[in-house]
Protein backbone atom coordinates (compact mmCIF):
# COMPACT_ATOMS: atom_id res chain seq x y z
CA UNK A 1 0.00 0.00 0.00
CA UNK A 2 1.00 3.58 -0.25
CA UNK A 3 2.06 3.34 -3.89
CA UNK A 4 -0.74 5.17 -5.65
CA UNK A 5 0.98 5.07 -9.05
CA UNK A 6 0.36 1.37 -9.58
CA UNK A 7 -1.79 0.51 -12.61
CA UNK A 8 -5.30 -0.44 -11.64
CA UNK A 9 -7.00 -3.58 -12.90
CA UNK A 10 -8.69 -4.28 -15.29
CA UNK A 11 -6.07 -2.22 -17.16
CA UNK A 12 -8.04 -2.63 -20.38
CA UNK A 13 -5.53 -1.31 -22.89
CA UNK A 14 -3.13 -4.27 -22.52
CA UNK A 15 -5.78 -6.88 -23.32
CA UNK A 16 -6.64 -8.13 -26.77
CA UNK A 17 -10.43 -7.68 -27.19
CA UNK A 18 -12.16 -11.00 -26.62
CA UNK A 19 -15.68 -12.01 -27.64
CA UNK A 20 -16.70 -12.61 -24.01
CA UNK A 21 -15.55 -9.18 -22.81
CA UNK A 22 -16.95 -7.35 -25.85
CA UNK A 23 -20.38 -9.02 -25.47
CA UNK A 24 -20.36 -8.27 -21.74
CA UNK A 25 -19.82 -4.53 -22.21
CA UNK A 26 -22.24 -4.56 -25.16
CA UNK A 27 -24.93 -5.86 -22.77
CA UNK A 28 -24.43 -2.76 -20.61
CA UNK A 29 -24.15 -0.41 -23.57
CA UNK A 30 -27.38 -1.70 -25.13
CA UNK A 31 -29.05 -1.50 -21.69
CA UNK A 32 -28.15 2.18 -21.35
CA UNK A 33 -29.13 2.84 -24.98
CA UNK A 34 -32.50 1.11 -24.49
CA UNK A 35 -33.13 3.08 -21.29
CA UNK A 36 -32.62 6.32 -23.21
CA UNK A 37 -34.57 4.90 -26.17
CA UNK A 38 -37.59 4.25 -23.93
CA UNK A 39 -38.19 8.00 -24.31
CA UNK A 40 -39.31 7.18 -27.87
CA UNK A 41 -42.07 4.93 -26.53
CA UNK A 42 -43.18 7.61 -24.06
CA UNK A 43 -43.22 10.30 -26.78
CA UNK A 44 -45.15 8.06 -29.17
CA UNK A 45 -47.82 7.21 -26.55
CA UNK A 46 -48.05 10.81 -25.29
CA UNK A 47 -48.49 12.10 -28.85
CA UNK A 48 -51.13 9.49 -29.55
CA UNK A 49 -52.97 10.53 -26.38
CA UNK A 50 -52.75 14.22 -27.29
CA UNK A 51 -54.35 13.94 -30.72
CA UNK A 52 -53.94 13.45 -34.48
CA UNK A 53 -51.67 16.49 -35.04
CA UNK A 54 -49.05 15.59 -32.44
CA UNK A 55 -49.25 11.95 -33.55
CA UNK A 56 -48.53 13.02 -37.15
CA UNK A 57 -45.53 15.08 -35.94
CA UNK A 58 -44.02 12.15 -34.02
CA UNK A 59 -44.69 9.75 -36.90
CA UNK A 60 -42.96 12.22 -39.22
CA UNK A 61 -39.89 12.38 -36.97
CA UNK A 62 -39.73 8.58 -36.60
CA UNK A 63 -40.19 8.15 -40.35
CA UNK A 64 -37.23 10.43 -41.18
CA UNK A 65 -33.81 9.01 -42.04
CA UNK A 66 -32.52 9.59 -38.50
CA UNK A 67 -35.72 8.16 -37.04
CA UNK A 68 -35.50 4.98 -39.08
CA UNK A 69 -31.81 4.54 -38.23
CA UNK A 70 -32.56 5.01 -34.52
CA UNK A 71 -35.40 2.48 -34.71
CA UNK A 72 -33.15 -0.07 -36.44
CA UNK A 73 -30.49 0.45 -33.75
CA UNK A 74 -33.17 0.26 -31.05
CA UNK A 75 -34.62 -3.02 -32.37
CA UNK A 76 -31.15 -4.60 -32.64
CA UNK A 77 -30.18 -3.35 -29.16
CA UNK A 78 -33.43 -4.76 -27.79
CA UNK A 79 -32.96 -8.20 -29.34
CA UNK A 80 -29.30 -8.34 -28.33
CA UNK A 81 -30.08 -7.33 -24.73
CA UNK A 82 -33.02 -9.76 -24.61
CA UNK A 83 -31.04 -12.75 -25.97
CA UNK A 84 -27.92 -12.03 -23.95
CA UNK A 85 -30.11 -11.45 -20.91
CA UNK A 86 -31.44 -14.99 -21.33
CA UNK A 87 -27.81 -16.15 -21.55
CA UNK A 88 -27.32 -14.44 -18.18
CA UNK A 89 -30.39 -16.21 -16.79
CA UNK A 90 -28.84 -19.58 -17.73
CA UNK A 91 -25.62 -18.54 -15.98
CA UNK A 92 -27.73 -17.59 -12.93
CA UNK A 93 -28.92 -21.20 -12.87
CA UNK A 94 -25.29 -22.31 -12.95
CA UNK A 95 -25.44 -23.55 -16.55
CA UNK A 96 -23.07 -23.00 -19.46
CA UNK A 97 -19.96 -21.81 -17.66
CA UNK A 98 -17.22 -23.81 -19.44
CA UNK A 99 -15.21 -21.81 -21.95
CA UNK A 100 -16.45 -23.61 -25.08
CA UNK A 101 -20.09 -23.11 -24.10
CA UNK A 102 -19.52 -19.46 -23.13
CA UNK A 103 -18.08 -18.73 -26.58
CA UNK A 104 -20.69 -20.84 -28.41
CA UNK A 105 -23.61 -19.17 -26.60
CA UNK A 106 -22.03 -15.77 -27.23
CA UNK A 107 -21.83 -16.37 -30.99
CA UNK A 108 -25.34 -17.84 -30.94
CA UNK A 109 -26.75 -14.75 -29.21
CA UNK A 110 -25.21 -12.42 -31.81
CA UNK A 111 -26.54 -14.51 -34.71
CA UNK A 112 -30.05 -14.74 -33.20
CA UNK A 113 -30.16 -11.00 -32.43
CA UNK A 114 -29.18 -10.09 -36.01
CA UNK A 115 -31.65 -12.65 -37.44
CA UNK A 116 -34.55 -11.37 -35.30
CA UNK A 117 -33.75 -7.77 -36.27
CA UNK A 118 -33.82 -8.69 -39.98
CA UNK A 119 -37.06 -10.69 -39.55
CA UNK A 120 -38.67 -7.73 -37.77
CA UNK A 121 -37.82 -5.34 -40.58
CA UNK A 122 -38.77 -7.84 -43.29
CA UNK A 123 -42.17 -8.30 -41.58
CA UNK A 124 -42.65 -4.56 -41.21
CA UNK A 125 -41.91 -3.98 -44.89
CA UNK A 126 -44.09 -6.90 -46.00
CA UNK A 127 -47.09 -5.84 -43.90
CA UNK A 128 -47.07 -2.06 -44.12
CA UNK A 129 -44.43 -1.14 -46.62
CA UNK A 130 -41.85 -0.16 -44.04
CA UNK A 131 -41.37 0.24 -40.33
CA UNK A 132 -42.21 3.93 -40.16
CA UNK B 1 -19.00 -14.21 27.60
CA UNK B 2 -20.99 -11.84 25.51
CA UNK B 3 -21.58 -13.30 22.05
CA UNK B 4 -23.12 -10.14 20.66
CA UNK B 5 -20.85 -8.01 18.56
CA UNK B 6 -20.42 -4.43 19.75
CA UNK B 7 -22.60 -2.13 17.65
CA UNK B 8 -19.64 0.10 16.89
CA UNK B 9 -17.82 -2.78 15.23
CA UNK B 10 -20.64 -4.20 13.16
CA UNK B 11 -22.24 -0.96 12.03
CA UNK B 12 -21.88 -0.70 8.28
CA UNK B 13 -20.48 -4.20 7.94
CA UNK B 14 -23.32 -6.52 8.79
CA UNK B 15 -26.02 -8.00 6.62
CA UNK B 16 -29.12 -5.90 6.18
CA UNK B 17 -30.88 -9.07 4.94
CA UNK B 18 -31.71 -7.36 1.68
CA UNK B 19 -28.50 -7.91 -0.30
CA UNK B 20 -30.13 -10.13 -2.90
CA UNK B 21 -33.17 -7.93 -3.43
CA UNK B 22 -31.73 -5.82 -6.27
CA UNK B 23 -30.39 -8.93 -8.02
CA UNK B 24 -33.70 -10.74 -7.69
CA UNK B 25 -35.80 -7.76 -8.78
CA UNK B 26 -33.60 -7.31 -11.86
CA UNK B 27 -34.06 -10.98 -12.85
CA UNK B 28 -37.79 -10.96 -12.17
CA UNK B 29 -38.38 -7.86 -14.29
CA UNK B 30 -36.11 -9.32 -17.00
CA UNK B 31 -38.17 -12.52 -17.16
CA UNK B 32 -41.38 -10.49 -17.38
CA UNK B 33 -39.96 -8.32 -20.17
CA UNK B 34 -39.06 -11.27 -22.46
CA UNK B 35 -42.63 -12.18 -23.52
CA UNK B 36 -43.83 -8.56 -23.22
CA UNK B 37 -41.21 -7.25 -25.63
CA UNK B 38 -41.60 -10.15 -28.09
CA UNK B 39 -45.30 -9.27 -28.21
CA UNK B 40 -44.59 -5.55 -28.46
CA UNK B 41 -42.05 -5.78 -31.31
CA UNK B 42 -44.27 -8.22 -33.23
CA UNK B 43 -47.16 -5.75 -32.85
CA UNK B 44 -44.91 -2.86 -33.77
CA UNK B 45 -44.28 -4.32 -37.22
CA UNK B 46 -48.01 -3.95 -37.88
CA UNK B 47 -48.83 -0.82 -35.89
CA UNK B 48 -45.77 1.37 -36.46
CA UNK B 49 -46.94 2.81 -39.78
CA UNK B 50 -50.63 2.91 -38.86
CA UNK B 51 -52.67 6.10 -39.07
CA UNK B 52 -53.92 7.85 -35.93
CA UNK B 53 -57.27 6.05 -35.69
CA UNK B 54 -55.79 2.54 -36.16
CA UNK B 55 -52.95 3.19 -33.68
CA UNK B 56 -55.36 4.64 -31.08
CA UNK B 57 -57.72 1.69 -31.52
CA UNK B 58 -54.84 -0.75 -31.07
CA UNK B 59 -53.47 0.92 -27.91
CA UNK B 60 -56.99 1.37 -26.54
CA UNK B 61 -58.13 -2.24 -26.85
CA UNK B 62 -58.41 -3.81 -23.37
CA UNK B 63 -55.77 -6.53 -23.79
CA UNK B 64 -53.28 -4.26 -25.50
CA UNK B 65 -53.61 -1.43 -23.01
CA UNK B 66 -53.24 -3.87 -20.09
CA UNK B 67 -50.13 -5.45 -21.63
CA UNK B 68 -48.71 -2.01 -22.49
CA UNK B 69 -49.09 -0.83 -18.89
CA UNK B 70 -47.36 -4.00 -17.63
CA UNK B 71 -44.60 -3.48 -20.18
CA UNK B 72 -44.13 0.17 -19.18
CA UNK B 73 -43.98 -0.76 -15.47
CA UNK B 74 -41.51 -3.62 -15.93
CA UNK B 75 -39.45 -1.63 -18.47
CA UNK B 76 -38.84 1.43 -16.30
CA UNK B 77 -38.32 -0.66 -13.16
CA UNK B 78 -35.72 -2.79 -14.98
CA UNK B 79 -34.09 0.26 -16.61
CA UNK B 80 -33.77 2.02 -13.27
CA UNK B 81 -32.22 -1.06 -11.61
CA UNK B 82 -29.76 -1.43 -14.50
CA UNK B 83 -28.77 2.25 -14.58
CA UNK B 84 -28.20 2.10 -10.82
CA UNK B 85 -25.59 -0.67 -11.27
CA UNK B 86 -23.90 1.29 -14.08
CA UNK B 87 -23.70 4.39 -11.86
CA UNK B 88 -22.42 2.35 -8.89
CA UNK B 89 -19.67 0.87 -11.06
CA UNK B 90 -18.53 3.92 -13.00
CA UNK B 91 -19.19 6.98 -10.83
CA UNK B 92 -16.66 7.00 -8.01
CA UNK B 93 -17.59 10.37 -6.47
CA UNK B 94 -20.00 9.33 -3.69
CA UNK B 95 -22.36 12.33 -3.76
CA UNK B 96 -22.54 12.28 -7.55
CA UNK B 97 -23.27 8.55 -7.54
CA UNK B 98 -26.13 8.91 -5.06
CA UNK B 99 -27.44 11.99 -6.87
CA UNK B 100 -27.43 10.11 -10.21
CA UNK B 101 -29.26 7.14 -8.71
CA UNK B 102 -31.90 9.40 -7.15
CA UNK B 103 -32.28 11.32 -10.43
CA UNK B 104 -32.67 8.16 -12.54
CA UNK B 105 -35.25 6.77 -10.09
CA UNK B 106 -37.36 9.92 -10.22
CA UNK B 107 -36.98 10.12 -13.99
CA UNK B 108 -38.00 6.46 -14.48
CA UNK B 109 -41.07 6.98 -12.30
CA UNK B 110 -41.99 10.20 -14.11
CA UNK B 111 -41.70 8.61 -17.56
CA UNK B 112 -43.60 5.50 -16.47
CA UNK B 113 -46.47 7.59 -15.08
CA UNK B 114 -46.60 9.80 -18.20
CA UNK B 115 -46.70 6.71 -20.45
CA UNK B 116 -49.33 4.91 -18.34
CA UNK B 117 -51.55 8.02 -18.16
CA UNK B 118 -51.24 8.32 -21.95
CA UNK B 119 -52.33 4.69 -22.42
CA UNK B 120 -55.30 5.17 -20.07
CA UNK B 121 -56.38 8.39 -21.81
CA UNK B 122 -56.30 6.58 -25.16
CA UNK B 123 -58.14 3.57 -23.72
CA UNK B 124 -60.84 5.66 -22.09
CA UNK B 125 -61.03 8.18 -24.89
CA UNK B 126 -59.88 11.13 -22.69
CSV table of C-alpha atoms in Angstrom, one decimal:
chain,number,residue,atom,x,y,z
A,1,UNK,CA,0.0,0.0,0.0
A,2,UNK,CA,1.0,3.6,-0.2
A,3,UNK,CA,2.1,3.3,-3.9
A,4,UNK,CA,-0.7,5.2,-5.6
A,5,UNK,CA,1.0,5.1,-9.0
A,6,UNK,CA,0.4,1.4,-9.6
A,7,UNK,CA,-1.8,0.5,-12.6
A,8,UNK,CA,-5.3,-0.4,-11.6
A,9,UNK,CA,-7.0,-3.6,-12.9
A,10,UNK,CA,-8.7,-4.3,-15.3
A,11,UNK,CA,-6.1,-2.2,-17.2
A,12,UNK,CA,-8.0,-2.6,-20.4
A,13,UNK,CA,-5.5,-1.3,-22.9
A,14,UNK,CA,-3.1,-4.3,-22.5
A,15,UNK,CA,-5.8,-6.9,-23.3
A,16,UNK,CA,-6.6,-8.1,-26.8
A,17,UNK,CA,-10.4,-7.7,-27.2
A,18,UNK,CA,-12.2,-11.0,-26.6
A,19,UNK,CA,-15.7,-12.0,-27.6
A,20,UNK,CA,-16.7,-12.6,-24.0
A,21,UNK,CA,-15.6,-9.2,-22.8
A,22,UNK,CA,-17.0,-7.4,-25.9
A,23,UNK,CA,-20.4,-9.0,-25.5
A,24,UNK,CA,-20.4,-8.3,-21.7
A,25,UNK,CA,-19.8,-4.5,-22.2
A,26,UNK,CA,-22.2,-4.6,-25.2
A,27,UNK,CA,-24.9,-5.9,-22.8
A,28,UNK,CA,-24.4,-2.8,-20.6
A,29,UNK,CA,-24.1,-0.4,-23.6
A,30,UNK,CA,-27.4,-1.7,-25.1
A,31,UNK,CA,-29.0,-1.5,-21.7
A,32,UNK,CA,-28.2,2.2,-21.3
A,33,UNK,CA,-29.1,2.8,-25.0
A,34,UNK,CA,-32.5,1.1,-24.5
A,35,UNK,CA,-33.1,3.1,-21.3
A,36,UNK,CA,-32.6,6.3,-23.2
A,37,UNK,CA,-34.6,4.9,-26.2
A,38,UNK,CA,-37.6,4.2,-23.9
A,39,UNK,CA,-38.2,8.0,-24.3
A,40,UNK,CA,-39.3,7.2,-27.9
A,41,UNK,CA,-42.1,4.9,-26.5
A,42,UNK,CA,-43.2,7.6,-24.1
A,43,UNK,CA,-43.2,10.3,-26.8
A,44,UNK,CA,-45.1,8.1,-29.2
A,45,UNK,CA,-47.8,7.2,-26.5
A,46,UNK,CA,-48.1,10.8,-25.3
A,47,UNK,CA,-48.5,12.1,-28.9
A,48,UNK,CA,-51.1,9.5,-29.5
A,49,UNK,CA,-53.0,10.5,-26.4
A,50,UNK,CA,-52.7,14.2,-27.3
A,51,UNK,CA,-54.3,13.9,-30.7
A,52,UNK,CA,-53.9,13.4,-34.5
A,53,UNK,CA,-51.7,16.5,-35.0
A,54,UNK,CA,-49.0,15.6,-32.4
A,55,UNK,CA,-49.2,12.0,-33.5
A,56,UNK,CA,-48.5,13.0,-37.1
A,57,UNK,CA,-45.5,15.1,-35.9
A,58,UNK,CA,-44.0,12.1,-34.0
A,59,UNK,CA,-44.7,9.7,-36.9
A,60,UNK,CA,-43.0,12.2,-39.2
A,61,UNK,CA,-39.9,12.4,-37.0
A,62,UNK,CA,-39.7,8.6,-36.6
A,63,UNK,CA,-40.2,8.2,-40.3
A,64,UNK,CA,-37.2,10.4,-41.2
A,65,UNK,CA,-33.8,9.0,-42.0
A,66,UNK,CA,-32.5,9.6,-38.5
A,67,UNK,CA,-35.7,8.2,-37.0
A,68,UNK,CA,-35.5,5.0,-39.1
A,69,UNK,CA,-31.8,4.5,-38.2
A,70,UNK,CA,-32.6,5.0,-34.5
A,71,UNK,CA,-35.4,2.5,-34.7
A,72,UNK,CA,-33.1,-0.1,-36.4
A,73,UNK,CA,-30.5,0.5,-33.7
A,74,UNK,CA,-33.2,0.3,-31.1
A,75,UNK,CA,-34.6,-3.0,-32.4
A,76,UNK,CA,-31.2,-4.6,-32.6
A,77,UNK,CA,-30.2,-3.4,-29.2
A,78,UNK,CA,-33.4,-4.8,-27.8
A,79,UNK,CA,-33.0,-8.2,-29.3
A,80,UNK,CA,-29.3,-8.3,-28.3
A,81,UNK,CA,-30.1,-7.3,-24.7
A,82,UNK,CA,-33.0,-9.8,-24.6
A,83,UNK,CA,-31.0,-12.8,-26.0
A,84,UNK,CA,-27.9,-12.0,-24.0
A,85,UNK,CA,-30.1,-11.4,-20.9
A,86,UNK,CA,-31.4,-15.0,-21.3
A,87,UNK,CA,-27.8,-16.1,-21.6
A,88,UNK,CA,-27.3,-14.4,-18.2
A,89,UNK,CA,-30.4,-16.2,-16.8
A,90,UNK,CA,-28.8,-19.6,-17.7
A,91,UNK,CA,-25.6,-18.5,-16.0
A,92,UNK,CA,-27.7,-17.6,-12.9
A,93,UNK,CA,-28.9,-21.2,-12.9
A,94,UNK,CA,-25.3,-22.3,-12.9
A,95,UNK,CA,-25.4,-23.6,-16.5
A,96,UNK,CA,-23.1,-23.0,-19.5
A,97,UNK,CA,-20.0,-21.8,-17.7
A,98,UNK,CA,-17.2,-23.8,-19.4
A,99,UNK,CA,-15.2,-21.8,-21.9
A,100,UNK,CA,-16.4,-23.6,-25.1
A,101,UNK,CA,-20.1,-23.1,-24.1
A,102,UNK,CA,-19.5,-19.5,-23.1
A,103,UNK,CA,-18.1,-18.7,-26.6
A,104,UNK,CA,-20.7,-20.8,-28.4
A,105,UNK,CA,-23.6,-19.2,-26.6
A,106,UNK,CA,-22.0,-15.8,-27.2
A,107,UNK,CA,-21.8,-16.4,-31.0
A,108,UNK,CA,-25.3,-17.8,-30.9
A,109,UNK,CA,-26.8,-14.8,-29.2
A,110,UNK,CA,-25.2,-12.4,-31.8
A,111,UNK,CA,-26.5,-14.5,-34.7
A,112,UNK,CA,-30.0,-14.7,-33.2
A,113,UNK,CA,-30.2,-11.0,-32.4
A,114,UNK,CA,-29.2,-10.1,-36.0
A,115,UNK,CA,-31.6,-12.6,-37.4
A,116,UNK,CA,-34.6,-11.4,-35.3
A,117,UNK,CA,-33.8,-7.8,-36.3
A,118,UNK,CA,-33.8,-8.7,-40.0
A,119,UNK,CA,-37.1,-10.7,-39.6
A,120,UNK,CA,-38.7,-7.7,-37.8
A,121,UNK,CA,-37.8,-5.3,-40.6
A,122,UNK,CA,-38.8,-7.8,-43.3
A,123,UNK,CA,-42.2,-8.3,-41.6
A,124,UNK,CA,-42.6,-4.6,-41.2
A,125,UNK,CA,-41.9,-4.0,-44.9
A,126,UNK,CA,-44.1,-6.9,-46.0
A,127,UNK,CA,-47.1,-5.8,-43.9
A,128,UNK,CA,-47.1,-2.1,-44.1
A,129,UNK,CA,-44.4,-1.1,-46.6
A,130,UNK,CA,-41.9,-0.2,-44.0
A,131,UNK,CA,-41.4,0.2,-40.3
A,132,UNK,CA,-42.2,3.9,-40.2
B,1,UNK,CA,-19.0,-14.2,27.6
B,2,UNK,CA,-21.0,-11.8,25.5
B,3,UNK,CA,-21.6,-13.3,22.1
B,4,UNK,CA,-23.1,-10.1,20.7
B,5,UNK,CA,-20.8,-8.0,18.6
B,6,UNK,CA,-20.4,-4.4,19.7
B,7,UNK,CA,-22.6,-2.1,17.7
B,8,UNK,CA,-19.6,0.1,16.9
B,9,UNK,CA,-17.8,-2.8,15.2
B,10,UNK,CA,-20.6,-4.2,13.2
B,11,UNK,CA,-22.2,-1.0,12.0
B,12,UNK,CA,-21.9,-0.7,8.3
B,13,UNK,CA,-20.5,-4.2,7.9
B,14,UNK,CA,-23.3,-6.5,8.8
B,15,UNK,CA,-26.0,-8.0,6.6
B,16,UNK,CA,-29.1,-5.9,6.2
B,17,UNK,CA,-30.9,-9.1,4.9
B,18,UNK,CA,-31.7,-7.4,1.7
B,19,UNK,CA,-28.5,-7.9,-0.3
B,20,UNK,CA,-30.1,-10.1,-2.9
B,21,UNK,CA,-33.2,-7.9,-3.4
B,22,UNK,CA,-31.7,-5.8,-6.3
B,23,UNK,CA,-30.4,-8.9,-8.0
B,24,UNK,CA,-33.7,-10.7,-7.7
B,25,UNK,CA,-35.8,-7.8,-8.8
B,26,UNK,CA,-33.6,-7.3,-11.9
B,27,UNK,CA,-34.1,-11.0,-12.9
B,28,UNK,CA,-37.8,-11.0,-12.2
B,29,UNK,CA,-38.4,-7.9,-14.3
B,30,UNK,CA,-36.1,-9.3,-17.0
B,31,UNK,CA,-38.2,-12.5,-17.2
B,32,UNK,CA,-41.4,-10.5,-17.4
B,33,UNK,CA,-40.0,-8.3,-20.2
B,34,UNK,CA,-39.1,-11.3,-22.5
B,35,UNK,CA,-42.6,-12.2,-23.5
B,36,UNK,CA,-43.8,-8.6,-23.2
B,37,UNK,CA,-41.2,-7.2,-25.6
B,38,UNK,CA,-41.6,-10.2,-28.1
B,39,UNK,CA,-45.3,-9.3,-28.2
B,40,UNK,CA,-44.6,-5.6,-28.5
B,41,UNK,CA,-42.1,-5.8,-31.3
B,42,UNK,CA,-44.3,-8.2,-33.2
B,43,UNK,CA,-47.2,-5.8,-32.8
B,44,UNK,CA,-44.9,-2.9,-33.8
B,45,UNK,CA,-44.3,-4.3,-37.2
B,46,UNK,CA,-48.0,-4.0,-37.9
B,47,UNK,CA,-48.8,-0.8,-35.9
B,48,UNK,CA,-45.8,1.4,-36.5
B,49,UNK,CA,-46.9,2.8,-39.8
B,50,UNK,CA,-50.6,2.9,-38.9
B,51,UNK,CA,-52.7,6.1,-39.1
B,52,UNK,CA,-53.9,7.8,-35.9
B,53,UNK,CA,-57.3,6.0,-35.7
B,54,UNK,CA,-55.8,2.5,-36.2
B,55,UNK,CA,-53.0,3.2,-33.7
B,56,UNK,CA,-55.4,4.6,-31.1
B,57,UNK,CA,-57.7,1.7,-31.5
B,58,UNK,CA,-54.8,-0.8,-31.1
B,59,UNK,CA,-53.5,0.9,-27.9
B,60,UNK,CA,-57.0,1.4,-26.5
B,61,UNK,CA,-58.1,-2.2,-26.8
B,62,UNK,CA,-58.4,-3.8,-23.4
B,63,UNK,CA,-55.8,-6.5,-23.8
B,64,UNK,CA,-53.3,-4.3,-25.5
B,65,UNK,CA,-53.6,-1.4,-23.0
B,66,UNK,CA,-53.2,-3.9,-20.1
B,67,UNK,CA,-50.1,-5.4,-21.6
B,68,UNK,CA,-48.7,-2.0,-22.5
B,69,UNK,CA,-49.1,-0.8,-18.9
B,70,UNK,CA,-47.4,-4.0,-17.6
B,71,UNK,CA,-44.6,-3.5,-20.2
B,72,UNK,CA,-44.1,0.2,-19.2
B,73,UNK,CA,-44.0,-0.8,-15.5
B,74,UNK,CA,-41.5,-3.6,-15.9
B,75,UNK,CA,-39.4,-1.6,-18.5
B,76,UNK,CA,-38.8,1.4,-16.3
B,77,UNK,CA,-38.3,-0.7,-13.2
B,78,UNK,CA,-35.7,-2.8,-15.0
B,79,UNK,CA,-34.1,0.3,-16.6
B,80,UNK,CA,-33.8,2.0,-13.3
B,81,UNK,CA,-32.2,-1.1,-11.6
B,82,UNK,CA,-29.8,-1.4,-14.5
B,83,UNK,CA,-28.8,2.2,-14.6
B,84,UNK,CA,-28.2,2.1,-10.8
B,85,UNK,CA,-25.6,-0.7,-11.3
B,86,UNK,CA,-23.9,1.3,-14.1
B,87,UNK,CA,-23.7,4.4,-11.9
B,88,UNK,CA,-22.4,2.3,-8.9
B,89,UNK,CA,-19.7,0.9,-11.1
B,90,UNK,CA,-18.5,3.9,-13.0
B,91,UNK,CA,-19.2,7.0,-10.8
B,92,UNK,CA,-16.7,7.0,-8.0
B,93,UNK,CA,-17.6,10.4,-6.5
B,94,UNK,CA,-20.0,9.3,-3.7
B,95,UNK,CA,-22.4,12.3,-3.8
B,96,UNK,CA,-22.5,12.3,-7.6
B,97,UNK,CA,-23.3,8.5,-7.5
B,98,UNK,CA,-26.1,8.9,-5.1
B,99,UNK,CA,-27.4,12.0,-6.9
B,100,UNK,CA,-27.4,10.1,-10.2
B,101,UNK,CA,-29.3,7.1,-8.7
B,102,UNK,CA,-31.9,9.4,-7.2
B,103,UNK,CA,-32.3,11.3,-10.4
B,104,UNK,CA,-32.7,8.2,-12.5
B,105,UNK,CA,-35.3,6.8,-10.1
B,106,UNK,CA,-37.4,9.9,-10.2
B,107,UNK,CA,-37.0,10.1,-14.0
B,108,UNK,CA,-38.0,6.5,-14.5
B,109,UNK,CA,-41.1,7.0,-12.3
B,110,UNK,CA,-42.0,10.2,-14.1
B,111,UNK,CA,-41.7,8.6,-17.6
B,112,UNK,CA,-43.6,5.5,-16.5
B,113,UNK,CA,-46.5,7.6,-15.1
B,114,UNK,CA,-46.6,9.8,-18.2
B,115,UNK,CA,-46.7,6.7,-20.4
B,116,UNK,CA,-49.3,4.9,-18.3
B,117,UNK,CA,-51.6,8.0,-18.2
B,118,UNK,CA,-51.2,8.3,-22.0
B,119,UNK,CA,-52.3,4.7,-22.4
B,120,UNK,CA,-55.3,5.2,-20.1
B,121,UNK,CA,-56.4,8.4,-21.8
B,122,UNK,CA,-56.3,6.6,-25.2
B,123,UNK,CA,-58.1,3.6,-23.7
B,124,UNK,CA,-60.8,5.7,-22.1
B,125,UNK,CA,-61.0,8.2,-24.9
B,126,UNK,CA,-59.9,11.1,-22.7
